[in-house]
mmCIF file with all atom_site columns, C-alpha atoms in Angstrom:
data_model
loop_
_atom_site.group_PDB
_atom_site.id
_atom_site.type_symbol
_atom_site.label_atom_id
_atom_site.label_alt_id
_atom_site.label_comp_id
_atom_site.label_asym_id
_atom_site.label_entity_id
_atom_site.label_seq_id
_atom_site.pdbx_PDB_ins_code
_atom_site.Cartn_x
_atom_site.Cartn_y
_atom_site.Cartn_z
_atom_site.occupancy
_atom_site.B_iso_or_equiv
_atom_site.pdbx_formal_charge
_atom_site.auth_seq_id
_atom_site.auth_comp_id
_atom_site.auth_asym_id
_atom_site.auth_atom_id
_atom_site.pdbx_PDB_model_num
ATOM 1   C CA . MET A 1 1   ? 53.596  100.318 107.071 1.00 49.00 ? 1   MET A CA 1
ATOM 2   C CA . THR A 1 2   ? 51.790  103.557 106.490 1.00 49.00 ? 2   THR A CA 1
ATOM 3   C CA . THR A 1 3   ? 52.506  105.856 103.626 1.00 50.00 ? 3   THR A CA 1
ATOM 4   C CA . ALA A 1 4   ? 53.501  109.493 103.726 1.00 51.00 ? 4   ALA A CA 1
ATOM 5   C CA . THR A 1 5   ? 50.122  110.479 102.215 1.00 55.00 ? 5   THR A CA 1
ATOM 6   C CA . ALA A 1 6   ? 48.162  109.071 105.164 1.00 53.00 ? 6   ALA A CA 1
ATOM 7   C CA . PRO A 1 7   ? 47.015  111.625 107.742 1.00 55.00 ? 7   PRO A CA 1
ATOM 8   C CA . LEU A 1 8   ? 49.335  111.787 110.753 1.00 52.00 ? 8   LEU A CA 1
ATOM 9   C CA . SER A 1 9   ? 47.909  111.302 114.196 1.00 55.00 ? 9   SER A CA 1
ATOM 10  C CA . PRO A 1 10  ? 49.654  112.670 117.283 1.00 55.00 ? 10  PRO A CA 1
ATOM 11  C CA . GLU A 1 11  ? 50.112  109.120 118.618 1.00 56.00 ? 11  GLU A CA 1
ATOM 12  C CA . THR A 1 12  ? 52.104  107.815 115.656 1.00 56.00 ? 12  THR A CA 1
ATOM 13  C CA . GLY A 1 13  ? 54.137  110.943 115.033 1.00 58.00 ? 13  GLY A CA 1
ATOM 14  C CA . ARG A 1 14  ? 56.663  110.680 112.227 1.00 59.00 ? 14  ARG A CA 1
ATOM 15  C CA . SER A 1 15  ? 58.238  107.354 113.161 1.00 56.00 ? 15  SER A CA 1
ATOM 16  C CA . HIS A 1 16  ? 56.716  105.648 110.112 1.00 56.00 ? 16  HIS A CA 1
ATOM 17  C CA . LEU A 1 17  ? 58.808  107.881 107.863 1.00 56.00 ? 17  LEU A CA 1
ATOM 18  C CA . GLN A 1 18  ? 62.025  106.483 109.352 1.00 55.00 ? 18  GLN A CA 1
ATOM 19  C CA . GLU A 1 19  ? 61.186  102.770 109.055 1.00 58.00 ? 19  GLU A CA 1
ATOM 20  C CA . SER A 1 20  ? 62.568  102.331 105.562 1.00 59.00 ? 20  SER A CA 1
ATOM 21  C CA . LEU A 1 21  ? 65.908  103.862 106.566 1.00 58.00 ? 21  LEU A CA 1
ATOM 22  C CA . PHE A 1 22  ? 66.702  101.064 109.020 1.00 58.00 ? 22  PHE A CA 1
ATOM 23  C CA . VAL A 1 23  ? 65.712  98.039  106.945 1.00 63.00 ? 23  VAL A CA 1
ATOM 24  C CA . TRP A 1 24  ? 69.383  97.189  106.391 1.00 62.00 ? 24  TRP A CA 1
ATOM 25  C CA . LEU A 1 25  ? 69.790  96.627  110.154 1.00 65.00 ? 25  LEU A CA 1
ATOM 26  C CA . ALA A 1 26  ? 67.426  93.673  110.091 1.00 62.00 ? 26  ALA A CA 1
ATOM 27  C CA . SER A 1 27  ? 68.860  90.208  109.601 1.00 56.00 ? 27  SER A CA 1
ATOM 28  C CA . GLU A 1 28  ? 69.148  89.198  105.954 1.00 56.00 ? 28  GLU A CA 1
ATOM 29  C CA . THR A 1 29  ? 67.852  85.704  106.654 1.00 53.00 ? 29  THR A CA 1
ATOM 30  C CA . ALA A 1 30  ? 64.697  86.812  108.490 1.00 56.00 ? 30  ALA A CA 1
ATOM 31  C CA . PRO A 1 31  ? 62.190  88.798  106.435 1.00 57.00 ? 31  PRO A CA 1
ATOM 32  C CA . VAL A 1 32  ? 61.018  92.056  107.990 1.00 52.00 ? 32  VAL A CA 1
ATOM 33  C CA . THR A 1 33  ? 57.346  92.069  108.955 1.00 55.00 ? 33  THR A CA 1
ATOM 34  C CA . GLU A 1 34  ? 55.179  94.797  110.396 1.00 54.00 ? 34  GLU A CA 1
ATOM 35  C CA . THR A 1 35  ? 54.877  93.027  113.750 1.00 52.00 ? 35  THR A CA 1
ATOM 36  C CA . GLN A 1 36  ? 58.610  92.538  114.131 1.00 50.00 ? 36  GLN A CA 1
ATOM 37  C CA . THR A 1 37  ? 60.489  95.534  115.439 1.00 51.00 ? 37  THR A CA 1
ATOM 38  C CA . LEU A 1 38  ? 63.701  96.376  113.690 1.00 50.00 ? 38  LEU A CA 1
ATOM 39  C CA . VAL A 1 39  ? 65.637  96.790  116.938 1.00 52.00 ? 39  VAL A CA 1
ATOM 40  C CA . GLU A 1 40  ? 65.106  93.195  118.090 1.00 53.00 ? 40  GLU A CA 1
ATOM 41  C CA . SER A 1 41  ? 67.621  90.565  117.065 1.00 54.00 ? 41  SER A CA 1
ATOM 42  C CA . ASP A 1 42  ? 66.882  86.894  116.542 1.00 54.00 ? 42  ASP A CA 1
ATOM 43  C CA . PRO A 1 43  ? 68.723  85.070  119.382 1.00 59.00 ? 43  PRO A CA 1
ATOM 44  C CA . GLU A 1 44  ? 68.162  81.647  117.808 1.00 68.00 ? 44  GLU A CA 1
ATOM 45  C CA . GLY A 1 45  ? 69.540  82.573  114.397 1.00 65.00 ? 45  GLY A CA 1
ATOM 46  C CA . PRO A 1 46  ? 73.053  81.688  113.262 1.00 69.00 ? 46  PRO A CA 1
ATOM 47  C CA . PRO A 1 47  ? 75.780  84.069  114.404 1.00 69.00 ? 47  PRO A CA 1
ATOM 48  C CA . ALA A 1 48  ? 77.240  86.420  111.841 1.00 69.00 ? 48  ALA A CA 1
ATOM 49  C CA . PRO A 1 49  ? 80.484  85.191  110.281 1.00 68.00 ? 49  PRO A CA 1
ATOM 50  C CA . PRO A 1 50  ? 83.572  86.985  111.611 1.00 66.00 ? 50  PRO A CA 1
ATOM 51  C CA . ALA A 1 51  ? 84.723  89.842  109.457 1.00 66.00 ? 51  ALA A CA 1
ATOM 52  C CA . GLU A 1 52  ? 87.761  88.928  107.388 1.00 67.00 ? 52  GLU A CA 1
ATOM 53  C CA . ASP A 1 53  ? 90.825  90.989  108.105 1.00 68.00 ? 53  ASP A CA 1
ATOM 54  C CA . GLU A 1 54  ? 91.479  93.058  105.022 1.00 77.00 ? 54  GLU A CA 1
ATOM 55  C CA . LYS A 1 55  ? 95.120  93.332  104.141 1.00 76.00 ? 55  LYS A CA 1
ATOM 56  C CA . PRO A 1 56  ? 96.283  96.930  103.828 1.00 78.00 ? 56  PRO A CA 1
ATOM 57  C CA . ASP A 1 57  ? 97.201  98.140  100.368 1.00 81.00 ? 57  ASP A CA 1
ATOM 58  C CA . LEU A 1 58  ? 101.001 98.320  100.352 1.00 81.00 ? 58  LEU A CA 1
ATOM 59  C CA . SER A 1 59  ? 101.380 98.938  96.635  1.00 86.00 ? 59  SER A CA 1
ATOM 60  C CA . HIS A 1 60  ? 103.344 101.844 95.229  1.00 88.00 ? 60  HIS A CA 1
ATOM 61  C CA . VAL A 1 61  ? 101.769 104.938 93.696  1.00 89.00 ? 61  VAL A CA 1
ATOM 62  C CA . TRP A 1 62  ? 103.894 105.646 90.640  1.00 91.00 ? 62  TRP A CA 1
ATOM 63  C CA . VAL A 1 63  ? 104.480 109.185 89.392  1.00 92.00 ? 63  VAL A CA 1
ATOM 64  C CA . VAL A 1 64  ? 106.591 110.510 86.557  1.00 92.00 ? 64  VAL A CA 1
ATOM 65  C CA . ALA A 1 65  ? 108.891 113.508 86.652  1.00 91.00 ? 65  ALA A CA 1
ATOM 66  C CA . ALA A 1 66  ? 108.384 114.974 83.215  1.00 90.00 ? 66  ALA A CA 1
ATOM 67  C CA . GLU A 1 67  ? 109.780 117.546 80.852  1.00 90.00 ? 67  GLU A CA 1
ATOM 68  C CA . ILE A 1 68  ? 107.173 119.367 78.758  1.00 90.00 ? 68  ILE A CA 1
ATOM 69  C CA . VAL A 1 69  ? 107.834 122.075 76.202  1.00 89.00 ? 69  VAL A CA 1
ATOM 70  C CA . VAL A 1 70  ? 105.336 124.928 76.661  1.00 89.00 ? 70  VAL A CA 1
ATOM 71  C CA . THR A 1 71  ? 104.729 128.389 75.253  1.00 91.00 ? 71  THR A CA 1
ATOM 72  C CA . PRO A 1 72  ? 105.812 131.478 77.206  1.00 94.00 ? 72  PRO A CA 1
ATOM 73  C CA . ARG A 1 73  ? 102.175 132.203 78.140  1.00 93.00 ? 73  ARG A CA 1
ATOM 74  C CA . ILE A 1 74  ? 101.690 128.736 79.651  1.00 91.00 ? 74  ILE A CA 1
ATOM 75  C CA . ALA A 1 75  ? 105.085 128.987 81.386  1.00 93.00 ? 75  ALA A CA 1
ATOM 76  C CA . LYS A 1 76  ? 103.967 132.217 83.073  1.00 93.00 ? 76  LYS A CA 1
ATOM 77  C CA . THR A 1 77  ? 100.706 130.590 84.199  1.00 92.00 ? 77  THR A CA 1
ATOM 78  C CA . ALA A 1 78  ? 102.523 127.486 85.474  1.00 92.00 ? 78  ALA A CA 1
ATOM 79  C CA . ASP A 1 79  ? 104.994 129.640 87.411  1.00 92.00 ? 79  ASP A CA 1
ATOM 80  C CA . TYR A 1 80  ? 102.196 131.665 89.011  1.00 93.00 ? 80  TYR A CA 1
ATOM 81  C CA . ARG A 1 81  ? 99.682  128.871 89.743  1.00 94.00 ? 81  ARG A CA 1
ATOM 82  C CA . GLY A 1 82  ? 101.972 125.878 90.051  1.00 91.00 ? 82  GLY A CA 1
ATOM 83  C CA . SER A 1 83  ? 99.930  123.960 87.460  1.00 90.00 ? 83  SER A CA 1
ATOM 84  C CA . PHE A 1 84  ? 98.767  124.174 83.849  1.00 90.00 ? 84  PHE A CA 1
ATOM 85  C CA . LYS A 1 85  ? 96.726  122.253 81.295  1.00 88.00 ? 85  LYS A CA 1
ATOM 86  C CA . ALA A 1 86  ? 98.593  120.281 78.664  1.00 87.00 ? 86  ALA A CA 1
ATOM 87  C CA . VAL A 1 87  ? 97.400  119.884 75.103  1.00 85.00 ? 87  VAL A CA 1
ATOM 88  C CA . GLY A 1 88  ? 95.879  116.530 74.162  1.00 87.00 ? 88  GLY A CA 1
ATOM 89  C CA . GLY A 1 89  ? 98.253  114.306 72.214  1.00 88.00 ? 89  GLY A CA 1
ATOM 90  C CA . GLN A 1 90  ? 101.319 116.256 73.348  1.00 88.00 ? 90  GLN A CA 1
ATOM 91  C CA . ARG A 1 91  ? 104.540 114.244 73.659  1.00 89.00 ? 91  ARG A CA 1
ATOM 92  C CA . ILE A 1 92  ? 105.990 114.316 77.184  1.00 90.00 ? 92  ILE A CA 1
ATOM 93  C CA . ASP A 1 93  ? 109.532 113.204 77.998  1.00 91.00 ? 93  ASP A CA 1
ATOM 94  C CA . ALA A 1 94  ? 109.755 111.194 81.240  1.00 92.00 ? 94  ALA A CA 1
ATOM 95  C CA . LEU A 1 95  ? 112.821 112.118 83.253  1.00 93.00 ? 95  LEU A CA 1
ATOM 96  C CA . GLU A 1 96  ? 112.252 109.740 86.146  1.00 94.00 ? 96  GLU A CA 1
ATOM 97  C CA . VAL A 1 97  ? 109.608 107.287 87.378  1.00 94.00 ? 97  VAL A CA 1
ATOM 98  C CA . TYR A 1 98  ? 109.327 106.922 91.162  1.00 93.00 ? 98  TYR A CA 1
ATOM 99  C CA . CYS A 1 99  ? 106.881 106.133 93.952  1.00 90.00 ? 99  CYS A CA 1
ATOM 100 C CA . LYS A 1 100 ? 105.007 109.150 95.269  1.00 89.00 ? 100 LYS A CA 1
ATOM 101 C CA . ALA A 1 101 ? 105.014 107.879 98.860  1.00 85.00 ? 101 ALA A CA 1
ATOM 102 C CA . CYS A 1 102 ? 108.491 106.416 99.396  1.00 84.00 ? 102 CYS A CA 1
ATOM 103 C CA . ARG A 1 103 ? 110.275 108.490 96.703  1.00 86.00 ? 103 ARG A CA 1
ATOM 104 C CA . ARG A 1 104 ? 112.274 105.512 95.455  1.00 88.00 ? 104 ARG A CA 1
ATOM 105 C CA . PRO A 1 105 ? 112.946 104.780 91.752  1.00 92.00 ? 105 PRO A CA 1
ATOM 106 C CA . TYR A 1 106 ? 110.793 102.329 89.821  1.00 92.00 ? 106 TYR A CA 1
ATOM 107 C CA . ASP A 1 107 ? 113.607 99.944  88.876  1.00 93.00 ? 107 ASP A CA 1
ATOM 108 C CA . GLU A 1 108 ? 114.811 99.592  92.511  1.00 92.00 ? 108 GLU A CA 1
ATOM 109 C CA . VAL A 1 109 ? 111.483 98.713  94.165  1.00 89.00 ? 109 VAL A CA 1
ATOM 110 C CA . THR A 1 110 ? 109.397 97.002  91.473  1.00 89.00 ? 110 THR A CA 1
ATOM 111 C CA . GLY A 1 111 ? 107.622 94.010  93.023  1.00 88.00 ? 111 GLY A CA 1
ATOM 112 C CA . GLN A 1 112 ? 108.252 95.114  96.646  1.00 88.00 ? 112 GLN A CA 1
ATOM 113 C CA . ASP A 1 113 ? 105.855 96.648  99.158  1.00 87.00 ? 113 ASP A CA 1
ATOM 114 C CA . CYS A 1 114 ? 105.985 100.419 99.531  1.00 86.00 ? 114 CYS A CA 1
ATOM 115 C CA . SER A 1 115 ? 108.262 101.125 102.490 1.00 81.00 ? 115 SER A CA 1
ATOM 116 C CA . ALA A 1 116 ? 106.446 104.387 103.273 1.00 80.00 ? 116 ALA A CA 1
ATOM 117 C CA . LYS A 1 117 ? 103.186 102.491 103.824 1.00 80.00 ? 117 LYS A CA 1
ATOM 118 C CA . VAL A 1 118 ? 104.926 99.878  105.983 1.00 79.00 ? 118 VAL A CA 1
ATOM 119 C CA . ASP A 1 119 ? 107.022 102.251 108.082 1.00 76.00 ? 119 ASP A CA 1
ATOM 120 C CA . ASN A 1 120 ? 107.531 105.894 107.179 1.00 70.00 ? 120 ASN A CA 1
ATOM 121 C CA . ARG A 1 121 ? 110.433 106.590 109.554 1.00 68.00 ? 121 ARG A CA 1
ATOM 122 C CA . HIS A 1 122 ? 113.059 106.559 106.811 1.00 63.00 ? 122 HIS A CA 1
ATOM 123 C CA . LEU A 1 123 ? 111.546 109.739 105.357 1.00 65.00 ? 123 LEU A CA 1
ATOM 124 C CA . ILE A 1 124 ? 111.704 111.666 108.643 1.00 69.00 ? 124 ILE A CA 1
ATOM 125 C CA . GLY A 1 125 ? 115.280 110.805 109.563 1.00 67.00 ? 125 GLY A CA 1
ATOM 126 C CA . GLY A 1 126 ? 114.722 107.692 111.642 1.00 65.00 ? 126 GLY A CA 1
ATOM 127 C CA . ASP A 1 127 ? 113.058 107.170 115.003 1.00 69.00 ? 127 ASP A CA 1
ATOM 128 C CA . GLN A 1 128 ? 112.507 110.613 116.520 1.00 70.00 ? 128 GLN A CA 1
ATOM 129 C CA . SER A 1 129 ? 112.782 109.372 120.125 1.00 76.00 ? 129 SER A CA 1
ATOM 130 C CA . THR A 1 130 ? 116.342 108.074 119.644 1.00 77.00 ? 130 THR A CA 1
ATOM 131 C CA . ARG A 1 131 ? 117.604 110.608 117.154 1.00 70.00 ? 131 ARG A CA 1
ATOM 132 C CA . ALA A 1 132 ? 120.425 112.865 118.348 1.00 76.00 ? 132 ALA A CA 1
ATOM 133 C CA . LYS A 1 133 ? 119.834 116.592 118.595 1.00 78.00 ? 133 LYS A CA 1
ATOM 134 C CA . ARG A 1 134 ? 121.387 118.873 116.043 1.00 82.00 ? 134 ARG A CA 1
ATOM 135 C CA . LYS A 1 135 ? 124.691 120.302 117.143 1.00 87.00 ? 135 LYS A CA 1
ATOM 136 C CA . ILE A 1 136 ? 125.222 124.044 117.056 1.00 86.00 ? 136 ILE A CA 1
ATOM 137 C CA . PRO A 1 137 ? 128.495 124.783 115.268 1.00 86.00 ? 137 PRO A CA 1
ATOM 138 C CA . THR A 1 138 ? 131.165 126.362 117.441 1.00 88.00 ? 138 THR A CA 1
ATOM 139 C CA . PRO A 1 139 ? 132.577 129.609 116.077 1.00 86.00 ? 139 PRO A CA 1
ATOM 140 C CA . PRO A 1 140 ? 136.332 129.967 115.545 1.00 89.00 ? 140 PRO A CA 1
ATOM 141 C CA . LYS A 1 141 ? 138.452 131.159 118.507 1.00 90.00 ? 141 LYS A CA 1
ATOM 142 C CA . ASN A 1 142 ? 139.065 134.648 117.182 1.00 91.00 ? 142 ASN A CA 1
ATOM 143 C CA . ALA A 1 143 ? 135.427 135.207 116.073 1.00 90.00 ? 143 ALA A CA 1
ATOM 144 C CA . ARG A 1 144 ? 133.148 137.664 117.815 1.00 88.00 ? 144 ARG A CA 1
ATOM 145 C CA . VAL A 1 145 ? 129.350 137.263 117.792 1.00 82.00 ? 145 VAL A CA 1
ATOM 146 C CA . VAL A 1 146 ? 127.637 140.503 116.798 1.00 85.00 ? 146 VAL A CA 1
ATOM 147 C CA . PRO A 1 147 ? 123.872 140.631 117.430 1.00 85.00 ? 147 PRO A CA 1
ATOM 148 C CA . GLY A 1 148 ? 121.899 141.604 114.352 1.00 84.00 ? 148 GLY A CA 1
ATOM 149 C CA . GLY A 1 149 ? 118.579 143.333 113.906 1.00 81.00 ? 149 GLY A CA 1
ATOM 150 C CA . ARG A 1 150 ? 115.265 141.671 114.579 1.00 81.00 ? 150 ARG A CA 1
ATOM 151 C CA . ILE A 1 151 ? 113.772 139.957 111.507 1.00 77.00 ? 151 ILE A CA 1
ATOM 152 C CA . GLN A 1 152 ? 110.017 140.252 111.159 1.00 79.00 ? 152 GLN A CA 1
ATOM 153 C CA . ARG A 1 153 ? 108.794 136.835 109.990 1.00 78.00 ? 153 ARG A CA 1
ATOM 154 C CA . ARG A 1 154 ? 105.030 137.418 110.196 1.00 82.00 ? 154 ARG A CA 1
ATOM 155 C CA . GLY A 1 155 ? 102.638 139.934 108.766 1.00 80.00 ? 155 GLY A CA 1
ATOM 156 C CA . ILE A 1 156 ? 102.451 142.029 105.643 1.00 81.00 ? 156 ILE A CA 1
ATOM 157 C CA . ILE A 1 157 ? 105.921 143.517 106.121 1.00 78.00 ? 157 ILE A CA 1
ATOM 158 C CA . ALA A 1 158 ? 107.482 140.044 106.109 1.00 78.00 ? 158 ALA A CA 1
ATOM 159 C CA . TYR A 1 159 ? 105.503 139.086 103.015 1.00 77.00 ? 159 TYR A CA 1
ATOM 160 C CA . THR A 1 160 ? 106.455 142.147 101.031 1.00 78.00 ? 160 THR A CA 1
ATOM 161 C CA . SER A 1 161 ? 110.116 141.862 102.012 1.00 75.00 ? 161 SER A CA 1
ATOM 162 C CA . GLY A 1 162 ? 110.187 138.235 100.828 1.00 72.00 ? 162 GLY A CA 1
ATOM 163 C CA . VAL A 1 163 ? 110.766 136.477 104.159 1.00 67.00 ? 163 VAL A CA 1
ATOM 164 C CA . SER A 1 164 ? 107.577 134.403 104.333 1.00 65.00 ? 164 SER A CA 1
ATOM 165 C CA . ARG A 1 165 ? 106.798 133.843 100.640 1.00 68.00 ? 165 ARG A CA 1
ATOM 166 C CA . PRO A 1 166 ? 108.478 131.599 98.120  1.00 67.00 ? 166 PRO A CA 1
ATOM 167 C CA . PRO A 1 167 ? 111.124 133.200 95.889  1.00 63.00 ? 167 PRO A CA 1
ATOM 168 C CA . ARG A 1 168 ? 110.080 134.130 92.368  1.00 64.00 ? 168 ARG A CA 1
#
């Protein structure tokens, strides 16, 4: 193998710079030599063992709904940004402990696989192909439908009027 400090000839090009990148492709049992190309495989060598099927991780991801007492300044920041930094050593009251994926309480599903990682259909209202369409409510017999004005749901006008942004 040549080094990067050796003068390059037009015949060799830069292929010697790439040799060390593909060493991991060579068989671990056969040492790599300069005469052996890295693309060739040893047909007489033992076959690679089959890859073991890794079991998917079906464990729950536990989160805690908490109640934290904060100052008015931090409350304003948390309301605006949706997050804040807590003080180290601060006591936090846990309201509820549940799985982040399946949204089920800790005491109900401890020791079971996470149902959201197995099949997530329960969170979206069942199988969408067999689910019934939503029914439009029928107005009372003496009611009259009056068309209203057009509501702008996109653009700066919708944002400033509060249609497309979260309420404060």
